[in-house]
Amino acid sequence: EHPKMSWDTLKELIKDPLFTVGSHTVTHYLDLKDKDEATQREELEKSKRDLEQELGITIDFLAYPNGSNSEYTQLLSREL
């Protein structure tokens, strides 16, 4: 398992104007596009919401896990 950044580390990093935090997903499914629509929505919404609440910033960017996305995933990510 890869180590994850702590909230404290992220809070320090966002002080640098050259650093951007983006959403990813909660569970890091390698094939997000293969998940049902409800699961995709939950993964994307919770990831973004958790970051925004914990860091107090707006999250405007998303990196698809393993680049995995579909037309629906893209539409959903723009909606959020």
PDB file of N, CA, C and O in Angstrom:
ATOM      1  N   GLU A   1       0.843  -1.185   0.000  1.00  0.00           N
ATOM      2  CA  GLU A   1       0.000   0.000   0.000  1.00  0.00           C
ATOM      3  C   GLU A   1       0.884   1.242   0.000  1.00  0.00           C
ATOM      4  O   GLU A   1       1.905   1.295   0.659  1.00  0.00           O
ATOM      5  N   HIS A   2       0.440   2.231  -0.750  1.00  0.00           N
ATOM      6  CA  HIS A   2       1.191   3.485  -0.820  1.00  0.00           C
ATOM      7  C   HIS A   2       0.813   4.382   0.355  1.00  0.00           C
ATOM      8  O   HIS A   2      -0.356   4.464   0.738  1.00  0.00           O
ATOM      9  N   PRO A   3       1.785   5.062   0.927  1.00  0.00           N
ATOM     10  CA  PRO A   3       1.462   5.974   2.028  1.00  0.00           C
ATOM     11  C   PRO A   3       0.604   7.135   1.522  1.00  0.00           C
ATOM     12  O   PRO A   3       0.741   7.558   0.382  1.00  0.00           O
ATOM     13  N   LYS A   4      -0.275   7.613   2.367  1.00  0.00           N
ATOM     14  CA  LYS A   4      -1.136   8.734   2.009  1.00  0.00           C
ATOM     15  C   LYS A   4      -0.658   9.979   2.748  1.00  0.00           C
ATOM     16  O   LYS A   4      -0.066   9.892   3.811  1.00  0.00           O
ATOM     17  N   MET A   5      -0.929  11.131   2.174  1.00  0.00           N
ATOM     18  CA  MET A   5      -0.591  12.379   2.843  1.00  0.00           C
ATOM     19  C   MET A   5      -1.548  12.598   3.996  1.00  0.00           C
ATOM     20  O   MET A   5      -2.728  12.284   3.901  1.00  0.00           O
ATOM     21  N   SER A   6      -1.048  13.193   5.027  1.00  0.00           N
ATOM     22  CA  SER A   6      -1.912  13.543   6.154  1.00  0.00           C
ATOM     23  C   SER A   6      -2.615  14.858   5.838  1.00  0.00           C
ATOM     24  O   SER A   6      -2.193  15.630   4.960  1.00  0.00           O
ATOM     25  N   TRP A   7      -3.687  15.116   6.584  1.00  0.00           N
ATOM     26  CA  TRP A   7      -4.369  16.394   6.417  1.00  0.00           C
ATOM     27  C   TRP A   7      -3.425  17.543   6.744  1.00  0.00           C
ATOM     28  O   TRP A   7      -3.437  18.576   6.065  1.00  0.00           O
ATOM     29  N   ASP A   8      -2.600  17.375   7.763  1.00  0.00           N
ATOM     30  CA  ASP A   8      -1.657  18.432   8.137  1.00  0.00           C
ATOM     31  C   ASP A   8      -0.674  18.726   7.008  1.00  0.00           C
ATOM     32  O   ASP A   8      -0.359  19.888   6.733  1.00  0.00           O
ATOM     33  N   THR A   9      -0.195  17.678   6.340  1.00  0.00           N
ATOM     34  CA  THR A   9       0.719  17.869   5.216  1.00  0.00           C
ATOM     35  C   THR A   9       0.026  18.627   4.088  1.00  0.00           C
ATOM     36  O   THR A   9       0.582  19.573   3.518  1.00  0.00           O
ATOM     37  N   LEU A  10      -1.199  18.217   3.772  1.00  0.00           N
ATOM     38  CA  LEU A  10      -1.943  18.915   2.710  1.00  0.00           C
ATOM     39  C   LEU A  10      -2.198  20.375   3.067  1.00  0.00           C
ATOM     40  O   LEU A  10      -2.095  21.261   2.209  1.00  0.00           O
ATOM     41  N   LYS A  11      -2.522  20.638   4.327  1.00  0.00           N
ATOM     42  CA  LYS A  11      -2.770  22.020   4.754  1.00  0.00           C
ATOM     43  C   LYS A  11      -1.519  22.881   4.605  1.00  0.00           C
ATOM     44  O   LYS A  11      -1.606  24.070   4.288  1.00  0.00           O
ATOM     45  N   GLU A  12      -0.362  22.306   4.839  1.00  0.00           N
ATOM     46  CA  GLU A  12       0.891  23.041   4.630  1.00  0.00           C
ATOM     47  C   GLU A  12       1.138  23.268   3.143  1.00  0.00           C
ATOM     48  O   GLU A  12       1.543  24.350   2.731  1.00  0.00           O
ATOM     49  N   LEU A  13       0.912  22.248   2.343  1.00  0.00           N
ATOM     50  CA  LEU A  13       1.176  22.342   0.910  1.00  0.00           C
ATOM     51  C   LEU A  13       0.293  23.370   0.214  1.00  0.00           C
ATOM     52  O   LEU A  13       0.746  24.067  -0.695  1.00  0.00           O
ATOM     53  N   ILE A  14      -0.969  23.492   0.633  1.00  0.00           N
ATOM     54  CA  ILE A  14      -1.854  24.427  -0.063  1.00  0.00           C
ATOM     55  C   ILE A  14      -1.524  25.891   0.221  1.00  0.00           C
ATOM     56  O   ILE A  14      -2.053  26.781  -0.441  1.00  0.00           O
ATOM     57  N   LYS A  15      -0.611  26.133   1.144  1.00  0.00           N
ATOM     58  CA  LYS A  15      -0.147  27.504   1.374  1.00  0.00           C
ATOM     59  C   LYS A  15       0.707  27.997   0.222  1.00  0.00           C
ATOM     60  O   LYS A  15       0.850  29.192   0.017  1.00  0.00           O
ATOM     61  N   ASP A  16       1.272  27.074  -0.532  1.00  0.00           N
ATOM     62  CA  ASP A  16       2.106  27.410  -1.691  1.00  0.00           C
ATOM     63  C   ASP A  16       1.200  27.639  -2.896  1.00  0.00           C
ATOM     64  O   ASP A  16       0.459  26.741  -3.295  1.00  0.00           O
ATOM     65  N   PRO A  17       1.228  28.831  -3.500  1.00  0.00           N
ATOM     66  CA  PRO A  17       0.340  29.112  -4.631  1.00  0.00           C
ATOM     67  C   PRO A  17       0.632  28.249  -5.865  1.00  0.00           C
ATOM     68  O   PRO A  17      -0.187  28.187  -6.780  1.00  0.00           O
ATOM     69  N   LEU A  18       1.753  27.585  -5.894  1.00  0.00           N
ATOM     70  CA  LEU A  18       2.091  26.727  -7.025  1.00  0.00           C
ATOM     71  C   LEU A  18       1.588  25.293  -6.842  1.00  0.00           C
ATOM     72  O   LEU A  18       1.731  24.464  -7.734  1.00  0.00           O
ATOM     73  N   PHE A  19       0.990  25.016  -5.705  1.00  0.00           N
ATOM     74  CA  PHE A  19       0.508  23.669  -5.400  1.00  0.00           C
ATOM     75  C   PHE A  19      -1.011  23.632  -5.539  1.00  0.00           C
ATOM     76  O   PHE A  19      -1.711  24.509  -5.047  1.00  0.00           O
ATOM     77  N   THR A  20      -1.521  22.626  -6.211  1.00  0.00           N
ATOM     78  CA  THR A  20      -2.963  22.458  -6.396  1.00  0.00           C
ATOM     79  C   THR A  20      -3.395  21.093  -5.882  1.00  0.00           C
ATOM     80  O   THR A  20      -2.750  20.093  -6.169  1.00  0.00           O
ATOM     81  N   VAL A  21      -4.473  21.091  -5.133  1.00  0.00           N
ATOM     82  CA  VAL A  21      -5.054  19.828  -4.667  1.00  0.00           C
ATOM     83  C   VAL A  21      -6.231  19.507  -5.572  1.00  0.00           C
ATOM     84  O   VAL A  21      -7.076  20.353  -5.839  1.00  0.00           O
ATOM     85  N   GLY A  22      -6.275  18.282  -6.048  1.00  0.00           N
ATOM     86  CA  GLY A  22      -7.391  17.832  -6.859  1.00  0.00           C
ATOM     87  C   GLY A  22      -8.012  16.597  -6.237  1.00  0.00           C
ATOM     88  O   GLY A  22      -7.395  15.898  -5.451  1.00  0.00           O
ATOM     89  N   SER A  23      -9.235  16.359  -6.623  1.00  0.00           N
ATOM     90  CA  SER A  23      -9.958  15.182  -6.146  1.00  0.00           C
ATOM     91  C   SER A  23      -9.503  13.955  -6.934  1.00  0.00           C
ATOM     92  O   SER A  23      -8.922  14.065  -8.008  1.00  0.00           O
ATOM     93  N   HIS A  24      -9.804  12.793  -6.397  1.00  0.00           N
ATOM     94  CA  HIS A  24      -9.403  11.548  -7.063  1.00  0.00           C
ATOM     95  C   HIS A  24     -10.585  10.577  -6.974  1.00  0.00           C
ATOM     96  O   HIS A  24     -11.316  10.427  -7.925  1.00  0.00           O
ATOM     97  N   THR A  25     -10.776   9.950  -5.913  1.00  0.00           N
ATOM     98  CA  THR A  25     -11.937   9.149  -5.517  1.00  0.00           C
ATOM     99  C   THR A  25     -11.673   8.763  -4.075  1.00  0.00           C
ATOM    100  O   THR A  25     -10.624   9.084  -3.533  1.00  0.00           O
ATOM    101  N   VAL A  26     -12.568   8.054  -3.479  1.00  0.00           N
ATOM    102  CA  VAL A  26     -12.387   7.637  -2.091  1.00  0.00           C
ATOM    103  C   VAL A  26     -11.611   6.326  -2.015  1.00  0.00           C
ATOM    104  O   VAL A  26     -10.640   6.199  -1.280  1.00  0.00           O
ATOM    105  N   THR A  27     -12.040   5.348  -2.800  1.00  0.00           N
ATOM    106  CA  THR A  27     -11.443   4.013  -2.693  1.00  0.00           C
ATOM    107  C   THR A  27     -10.414   3.717  -3.778  1.00  0.00           C
ATOM    108  O   THR A  27      -9.805   2.657  -3.770  1.00  0.00           O
ATOM    109  N   HIS A  28     -10.238   4.644  -4.715  1.00  0.00           N
ATOM    110  CA  HIS A  28      -9.222   4.512  -5.767  1.00  0.00           C
ATOM    111  C   HIS A  28      -9.430   3.292  -6.661  1.00  0.00           C
ATOM    112  O   HIS A  28      -8.484   2.593  -7.002  1.00  0.00           O
ATOM    113  N   TYR A  29     -10.691   3.049  -7.038  1.00  0.00           N
ATOM    114  CA  TYR A  29     -10.970   1.976  -7.992  1.00  0.00           C
ATOM    115  C   TYR A  29     -10.106   2.172  -9.227  1.00  0.00           C
ATOM    116  O   TYR A  29     -10.010   3.268  -9.773  1.00  0.00           O
ATOM    117  N   LEU A  30      -9.483   1.118  -9.687  1.00  0.00           N
ATOM    118  CA  LEU A  30      -8.670   1.228 -10.894  1.00  0.00           C
ATOM    119  C   LEU A  30      -9.525   1.391 -12.146  1.00  0.00           C
ATOM    120  O   LEU A  30      -9.092   1.980 -13.120  1.00  0.00           O
ATOM    121  N   ASP A  31     -10.735   0.871 -12.120  1.00  0.00           N
ATOM    122  CA  ASP A  31     -11.627   0.966 -13.272  1.00  0.00           C
ATOM    123  C   ASP A  31     -12.927   1.644 -12.880  1.00  0.00           C
ATOM    124  O   ASP A  31     -13.992   1.030 -12.890  1.00  0.00           O
ATOM    125  N   LEU A  32     -12.844   2.927 -12.547  1.00  0.00           N
ATOM    126  CA  LEU A  32     -14.027   3.675 -12.120  1.00  0.00           C
ATOM    127  C   LEU A  32     -15.125   3.593 -13.166  1.00  0.00           C
ATOM    128  O   LEU A  32     -16.296   3.450 -12.840  1.00  0.00           O
ATOM    129  N   LYS A  33     -14.768   3.627 -14.443  1.00  0.00           N
ATOM    130  CA  LYS A  33     -15.763   3.609 -15.518  1.00  0.00           C
ATOM    131  C   LYS A  33     -16.599   2.336 -15.517  1.00  0.00           C
ATOM    132  O   LYS A  33     -17.712   2.322 -16.043  1.00  0.00           O
ATOM    133  N   ASP A  34     -16.087   1.286 -14.930  1.00  0.00           N
ATOM    134  CA  ASP A  34     -16.815   0.021 -14.901  1.00  0.00           C
ATOM    135  C   ASP A  34     -17.775  -0.086 -13.718  1.00  0.00           C
ATOM    136  O   ASP A  34     -18.530  -1.052 -13.627  1.00  0.00           O
ATOM    137  N   LYS A  35     -17.743   0.887 -12.836  1.00  0.00           N
ATOM    138  CA  LYS A  35     -18.652   0.884 -11.683  1.00  0.00           C
ATOM    139  C   LYS A  35     -20.004   1.466 -12.098  1.00  0.00           C
ATOM    140  O   LYS A  35     -20.098   2.249 -13.040  1.00  0.00           O
ATOM    141  N   ASP A  36     -21.059   1.092 -11.382  1.00  0.00           N
ATOM    142  CA  ASP A  36     -22.383   1.620 -11.715  1.00  0.00           C
ATOM    143  C   ASP A  36     -22.424   3.122 -11.427  1.00  0.00           C
ATOM    144  O   ASP A  36     -21.560   3.667 -10.743  1.00  0.00           O
ATOM    145  N   GLU A  37     -23.439   3.775 -11.975  1.00  0.00           N
ATOM    146  CA  GLU A  37     -23.525   5.234 -11.874  1.00  0.00           C
ATOM    147  C   GLU A  37     -23.603   5.721 -10.430  1.00  0.00           C
ATOM    148  O   GLU A  37     -22.989   6.725 -10.073  1.00  0.00           O
ATOM    149  N   ALA A  38     -24.331   5.023  -9.589  1.00  0.00           N
ATOM    150  CA  ALA A  38     -24.456   5.429  -8.186  1.00  0.00           C
ATOM    151  C   ALA A  38     -23.109   5.358  -7.481  1.00  0.00           C
ATOM    152  O   ALA A  38     -22.755   6.257  -6.707  1.00  0.00           O
ATOM    153  N   THR A  39     -22.326   4.328  -7.754  1.00  0.00           N
ATOM    154  CA  THR A  39     -21.010   4.185  -7.133  1.00  0.00           C
ATOM    155  C   THR A  39     -20.069   5.273  -7.632  1.00  0.00           C
ATOM    156  O   THR A  39     -19.326   5.871  -6.844  1.00  0.00           O
ATOM    157  N   GLN A  40     -20.098   5.549  -8.919  1.00  0.00           N
ATOM    158  CA  GLN A  40     -19.256   6.618  -9.451  1.00  0.00           C
ATOM    159  C   GLN A  40     -19.588   7.952  -8.795  1.00  0.00           C
ATOM    160  O   GLN A  40     -18.701   8.682  -8.360  1.00  0.00           O
ATOM    161  N   ARG A  41     -20.870   8.247  -8.709  1.00  0.00           N
ATOM    162  CA  ARG A  41     -21.295   9.517  -8.092  1.00  0.00           C
ATOM    163  C   ARG A  41     -20.825   9.592  -6.641  1.00  0.00           C
ATOM    164  O   ARG A  41     -20.271  10.596  -6.200  1.00  0.00           O
ATOM    165  N   GLU A  42     -21.046   8.531  -5.881  1.00  0.00           N
ATOM    166  CA  GLU A  42     -20.639   8.502  -4.474  1.00  0.00           C
ATOM    167  C   GLU A  42     -19.131   8.704  -4.327  1.00  0.00           C
ATOM    168  O   GLU A  42     -18.676   9.473  -3.476  1.00  0.00           O
ATOM    169  N   GLU A  43     -18.359   8.014  -5.142  1.00  0.00           N
ATOM    170  CA  GLU A  43     -16.896   8.125  -5.083  1.00  0.00           C
ATOM    171  C   GLU A  43     -16.433   9.555  -5.365  1.00  0.00           C
ATOM    172  O   GLU A  43     -15.586  10.092  -4.654  1.00  0.00           O
ATOM    173  N   LEU A  44     -16.976  10.145  -6.404  1.00  0.00           N
ATOM    174  CA  LEU A  44     -16.542  11.485  -6.793  1.00  0.00           C
ATOM    175  C   LEU A  44     -17.043  12.555  -5.829  1.00  0.00           C
ATOM    176  O   LEU A  44     -16.299  13.460  -5.459  1.00  0.00           O
ATOM    177  N   GLU A  45     -18.302  12.449  -5.415  1.00  0.00           N
ATOM    178  CA  GLU A  45     -18.860  13.446  -4.494  1.00  0.00           C
ATOM    179  C   GLU A  45     -18.156  13.428  -3.139  1.00  0.00           C
ATOM    180  O   GLU A  45     -17.808  14.479  -2.609  1.00  0.00           O
ATOM    181  N   LYS A  46     -17.977  12.240  -2.581  1.00  0.00           N
ATOM    182  CA  LYS A  46     -17.379  12.145  -1.246  1.00  0.00           C
ATOM    183  C   LYS A  46     -15.929  12.609  -1.249  1.00  0.00           C
ATOM    184  O   LYS A  46     -15.497  13.328  -0.339  1.00  0.00           O
ATOM    185  N   SER A  47     -15.189  12.242  -2.257  1.00  0.00           N
ATOM    186  CA  SER A  47     -13.791  12.655  -2.338  1.00  0.00           C
ATOM    187  C   SER A  47     -13.686  14.180  -2.366  1.00  0.00           C
ATOM    188  O   SER A  47     -12.926  14.788  -1.603  1.00  0.00           O
ATOM    189  N   LYS A  48     -14.466  14.803  -3.232  1.00  0.00           N
ATOM    190  CA  LYS A  48     -14.444  16.265  -3.364  1.00  0.00           C
ATOM    191  C   LYS A  48     -14.922  16.930  -2.071  1.00  0.00           C
ATOM    192  O   LYS A  48     -14.299  17.861  -1.565  1.00  0.00           O
ATOM    193  N   ARG A  49     -16.030  16.443  -1.535  1.00  0.00           N
ATOM    194  CA  ARG A  49     -16.604  17.022  -0.315  1.00  0.00           C
ATOM    195  C   ARG A  49     -15.638  16.924   0.865  1.00  0.00           C
ATOM    196  O   ARG A  49     -15.423  17.891   1.606  1.00  0.00           O
ATOM    197  N   ASP A  50     -15.020  15.753   1.040  1.00  0.00           N
ATOM    198  CA  ASP A  50     -14.083  15.569   2.156  1.00  0.00           C
ATOM    199  C   ASP A  50     -12.905  16.533   2.054  1.00  0.00           C
ATOM    200  O   ASP A  50     -12.497  17.135   3.052  1.00  0.00           O
ATOM    201  N   LEU A  51     -12.351  16.659   0.866  1.00  0.00           N
ATOM    202  CA  LEU A  51     -11.219  17.574   0.674  1.00  0.00           C
ATOM    203  C   LEU A  51     -11.624  19.015   0.959  1.00  0.00           C
ATOM    204  O   LEU A  51     -10.919  19.752   1.648  1.00  0.00           O
ATOM    205  N   GLU A  52     -12.771  19.430   0.420  1.00  0.00           N
ATOM    206  CA  GLU A  52     -13.207  20.811   0.619  1.00  0.00           C
ATOM    207  C   GLU A  52     -13.482  21.103   2.086  1.00  0.00           C
ATOM    208  O   GLU A  52     -13.088  22.156   2.598  1.00  0.00           O
ATOM    209  N   GLN A  53     -14.119  20.174   2.777  1.00  0.00           N
ATOM    210  CA  GLN A  53     -14.433  20.392   4.192  1.00  0.00           C
ATOM    211  C   GLN A  53     -13.176  20.416   5.053  1.00  0.00           C
ATOM    212  O   GLN A  53     -13.024  21.259   5.931  1.00  0.00           O
ATOM    213  N   GLU A  54     -12.287  19.496   4.808  1.00  0.00           N
ATOM    214  CA  GLU A  54     -11.096  19.387   5.649  1.00  0.00           C
ATOM    215  C   GLU A  54     -10.099  20.513   5.378  1.00  0.00           C
ATOM    216  O   GLU A  54      -9.460  21.019   6.292  1.00  0.00           O
ATOM    217  N   LEU A  55      -9.974  20.915   4.114  1.00  0.00           N
ATOM    218  CA  LEU A  55      -8.964  21.913   3.751  1.00  0.00           C
ATOM    219  C   LEU A  55      -9.517  23.330   3.672  1.00  0.00           C
ATOM    220  O   LEU A  55      -8.756  24.290   3.645  1.00  0.00           O
ATOM    221  N   GLY A  56     -10.838  23.467   3.605  1.00  0.00           N
ATOM    222  CA  GLY A  56     -11.444  24.799   3.536  1.00  0.00           C
ATOM    223  C   GLY A  56     -11.202  25.502   2.212  1.00  0.00           C
ATOM    224  O   GLY A  56     -11.140  26.733   2.170  1.00  0.00           O
ATOM    225  N   ILE A  57     -11.053  24.738   1.143  1.00  0.00           N
ATOM    226  CA  ILE A  57     -10.835  25.315  -0.184  1.00  0.00           C
ATOM    227  C   ILE A  57     -11.815  24.663  -1.163  1.00  0.00           C
ATOM    228  O   ILE A  57     -12.426  23.643  -0.865  1.00  0.00           O
ATOM    229  N   THR A  58     -11.955  25.282  -2.323  1.00  0.00           N
ATOM    230  CA  THR A  58     -12.760  24.701  -3.391  1.00  0.00           C
ATOM    231  C   THR A  58     -11.874  23.792  -4.227  1.00  0.00           C
ATOM    232  O   THR A  58     -10.766  24.177  -4.609  1.00  0.00           O
ATOM    233  N   ILE A  59     -12.351  22.605  -4.504  1.00  0.00           N
ATOM    234  CA  ILE A  59     -11.617  21.652  -5.338  1.00  0.00           C
ATOM    235  C   ILE A  59     -12.182  21.738  -6.752  1.00  0.00           C
ATOM    236  O   ILE A  59     -13.364  21.452  -6.977  1.00  0.00           O
ATOM    237  N   ASP A  60     -11.344  22.151  -7.696  1.00  0.00           N
ATOM    238  CA  ASP A  60     -11.777  22.351  -9.075  1.00  0.00           C
ATOM    239  C   ASP A  60     -11.248  21.303 -10.048  1.00  0.00           C
ATOM    240  O   ASP A  60     -11.625  21.318 -11.216  1.00  0.00           O
ATOM    241  N   PHE A  61     -10.371  20.430  -9.591  1.00  0.00           N
ATOM    242  CA  PHE A  61      -9.731  19.484 -10.492  1.00  0.00           C
ATOM    243  C   PHE A  61      -9.939  18.050 -10.019  1.00  0.00           C
ATOM    244  O   PHE A  61     -10.104  17.790  -8.841  1.00  0.00           O
ATOM    245  N   LEU A  62      -9.896  17.135 -10.983  1.00  0.00           N
ATOM    246  CA  LEU A  62     -10.080  15.720 -10.715  1.00  0.00           C
ATOM    247  C   LEU A  62      -9.083  14.933 -11.551  1.00  0.00           C
ATOM    248  O   LEU A  62      -8.885  15.215 -12.732  1.00  0.00           O
ATOM    249  N   ALA A  63      -8.473  13.943 -10.926  1.00  0.00           N
ATOM    250  CA  ALA A  63      -7.624  12.989 -11.651  1.00  0.00           C
ATOM    251  C   ALA A  63      -8.333  11.640 -11.588  1.00  0.00           C
ATOM    252  O   ALA A  63      -8.587  11.121 -10.508  1.00  0.00           O
ATOM    253  N   TYR A  64      -8.683  11.096 -12.742  1.00  0.00           N
ATOM    254  CA  TYR A  64      -9.352   9.796 -12.767  1.00  0.00           C
ATOM    255  C   TYR A  64      -8.370   8.709 -12.345  1.00  0.00           C
ATOM    256  O   TYR A  64      -7.250   8.669 -12.855  1.00  0.00           O
ATOM    257  N   PRO A  65      -8.770   7.826 -11.443  1.00  0.00           N
ATOM    258  CA  PRO A  65      -7.877   6.742 -11.037  1.00  0.00           C
ATOM    259  C   PRO A  65      -7.448   5.904 -12.246  1.00  0.00           C
ATOM    260  O   PRO A  65      -8.294   5.447 -13.013  1.00  0.00           O
ATOM    261  N   ASN A  66      -6.179   5.788 -12.434  1.00  0.00           N
ATOM    262  CA  ASN A  66      -5.626   4.994 -13.535  1.00  0.00           C
ATOM    263  C   ASN A  66      -6.104   5.511 -14.892  1.00  0.00           C
ATOM    264  O   ASN A  66      -6.089   4.784 -15.869  1.00  0.00           O
ATOM    265  N   GLY A  67      -6.591   6.759 -14.938  1.00  0.00           N
ATOM    266  CA  GLY A  67      -7.112   7.336 -16.170  1.00  0.00           C
ATOM    267  C   GLY A  67      -8.453   6.761 -16.582  1.00  0.00           C
ATOM    268  O   GLY A  67      -8.969   7.074 -17.646  1.00  0.00           O
ATOM    269  N   SER A  68      -9.043   5.919 -15.747  1.00  0.00           N
ATOM    270  CA  SER A  68     -10.271   5.204 -16.080  1.00  0.00           C
ATOM    271  C   SER A  68     -11.478   6.131 -16.004  1.00  0.00           C
ATOM    272  O   SER A  68     -11.812   6.646 -14.944  1.00  0.00           O
ATOM    273  N   ASN A  69     -12.136   6.352 -17.152  1.00  0.00           N
ATOM    274  CA  ASN A  69     -13.351   7.155 -17.173  1.00  0.00           C
ATOM    275  C   ASN A  69     -14.178   6.785 -18.388  1.00  0.00           C
ATOM    276  O   ASN A  69     -13.708   6.116 -19.301  1.00  0.00           O
ATOM    277  N   SER A  70     -15.409   7.225 -18.356  1.00  0.00           N
ATOM    278  CA  SER A  70     -16.335   7.001 -19.462  1.00  0.00           C
ATOM    279  C   SER A  70     -17.013   8.334 -19.751  1.00  0.00           C
ATOM    280  O   SER A  70     -16.802   9.325 -19.045  1.00  0.00           O
ATOM    281  N   GLU A  71     -17.866   8.348 -20.747  1.00  0.00           N
ATOM    282  CA  GLU A  71     -18.608   9.572 -21.045  1.00  0.00           C
ATOM    283  C   GLU A  71     -19.426   9.987 -19.822  1.00  0.00           C
ATOM    284  O   GLU A  71     -19.467  11.161 -19.455  1.00  0.00           O
ATOM    285  N   TYR A  72     -20.058   9.011 -19.155  1.00  0.00           N
ATOM    286  CA  TYR A  72     -20.835   9.318 -17.955  1.00  0.00           C
ATOM    287  C   TYR A  72     -19.931   9.879 -16.854  1.00  0.00           C
ATOM    288  O   TYR A  72     -20.282  10.868 -16.203  1.00  0.00           O
ATOM    289  N   THR A  73     -18.777   9.277 -16.644  1.00  0.00           N
ATOM    290  CA  THR A  73     -17.855   9.744 -15.607  1.00  0.00           C
ATOM    291  C   THR A  73     -17.451  11.188 -15.867  1.00  0.00           C
ATOM    292  O   THR A  73     -17.390  12.008 -14.948  1.00  0.00           O
ATOM    293  N   GLN A  74     -17.188  11.511 -17.102  1.00  0.00           N
ATOM    294  CA  GLN A  74     -16.803  12.875 -17.461  1.00  0.00           C
ATOM    295  C   GLN A  74     -17.950  13.858 -17.235  1.00  0.00           C
ATOM    296  O   GLN A  74     -17.740  14.948 -16.693  1.00  0.00           O
ATOM    297  N   LEU A  75     -19.158  13.476 -17.642  1.00  0.00           N
ATOM    298  CA  LEU A  75     -20.323  14.336 -17.411  1.00  0.00           C
ATOM    299  C   LEU A  75     -20.546  14.577 -15.929  1.00  0.00           C
ATOM    300  O   LEU A  75     -20.785  15.697 -15.489  1.00  0.00           O
ATOM    301  N   LEU A  76     -20.449  13.523 -15.143  1.00  0.00           N
ATOM    302  CA  LEU A  76     -20.626  13.615 -13.703  1.00  0.00           C
ATOM    303  C   LEU A  76     -19.560  14.512 -13.080  1.00  0.00           C
ATOM    304  O   LEU A  76     -19.871  15.362 -12.245  1.00  0.00           O
ATOM    305  N   SER A  77     -18.335  14.366 -13.494  1.00  0.00           N
ATOM    306  CA  SER A  77     -17.258  15.177 -12.914  1.00  0.00           C
ATOM    307  C   SER A  77     -17.452  16.661 -13.235  1.00  0.00           C
ATOM    308  O   SER A  77     -17.144  17.514 -12.411  1.00  0.00           O
ATOM    309  N   ARG A  78     -17.979  16.972 -14.395  1.00  0.00           N
ATOM    310  CA  ARG A  78     -18.254  18.384 -14.730  1.00  0.00           C
ATOM    311  C   ARG A  78     -19.421  18.921 -13.900  1.00  0.00           C
ATOM    312  O   ARG A  78     -19.442  20.088 -13.531  1.00  0.00           O
ATOM    313  N   GLU A  79     -20.397  18.054 -13.614  1.00  0.00           N
ATOM    314  CA  GLU A  79     -21.563  18.444 -12.818  1.00  0.00           C
ATOM    315  C   GLU A  79     -21.177  18.791 -11.387  1.00  0.00           C
ATOM    316  O   GLU A  79     -21.759  19.661 -10.770  1.00  0.00           O
ATOM    317  N   LEU A  80     -20.211  18.059 -10.858  1.00  0.00           N
ATOM    318  CA  LEU A  80     -19.817  18.245  -9.469  1.00  0.00           C
ATOM    319  C   LEU A  80     -18.897  19.428  -9.344  1.00  0.00           C
ATOM    320  O   LEU A  80     -18.671  19.997  -8.368  1.00  0.00           O
TER     321      LEU A  80
END
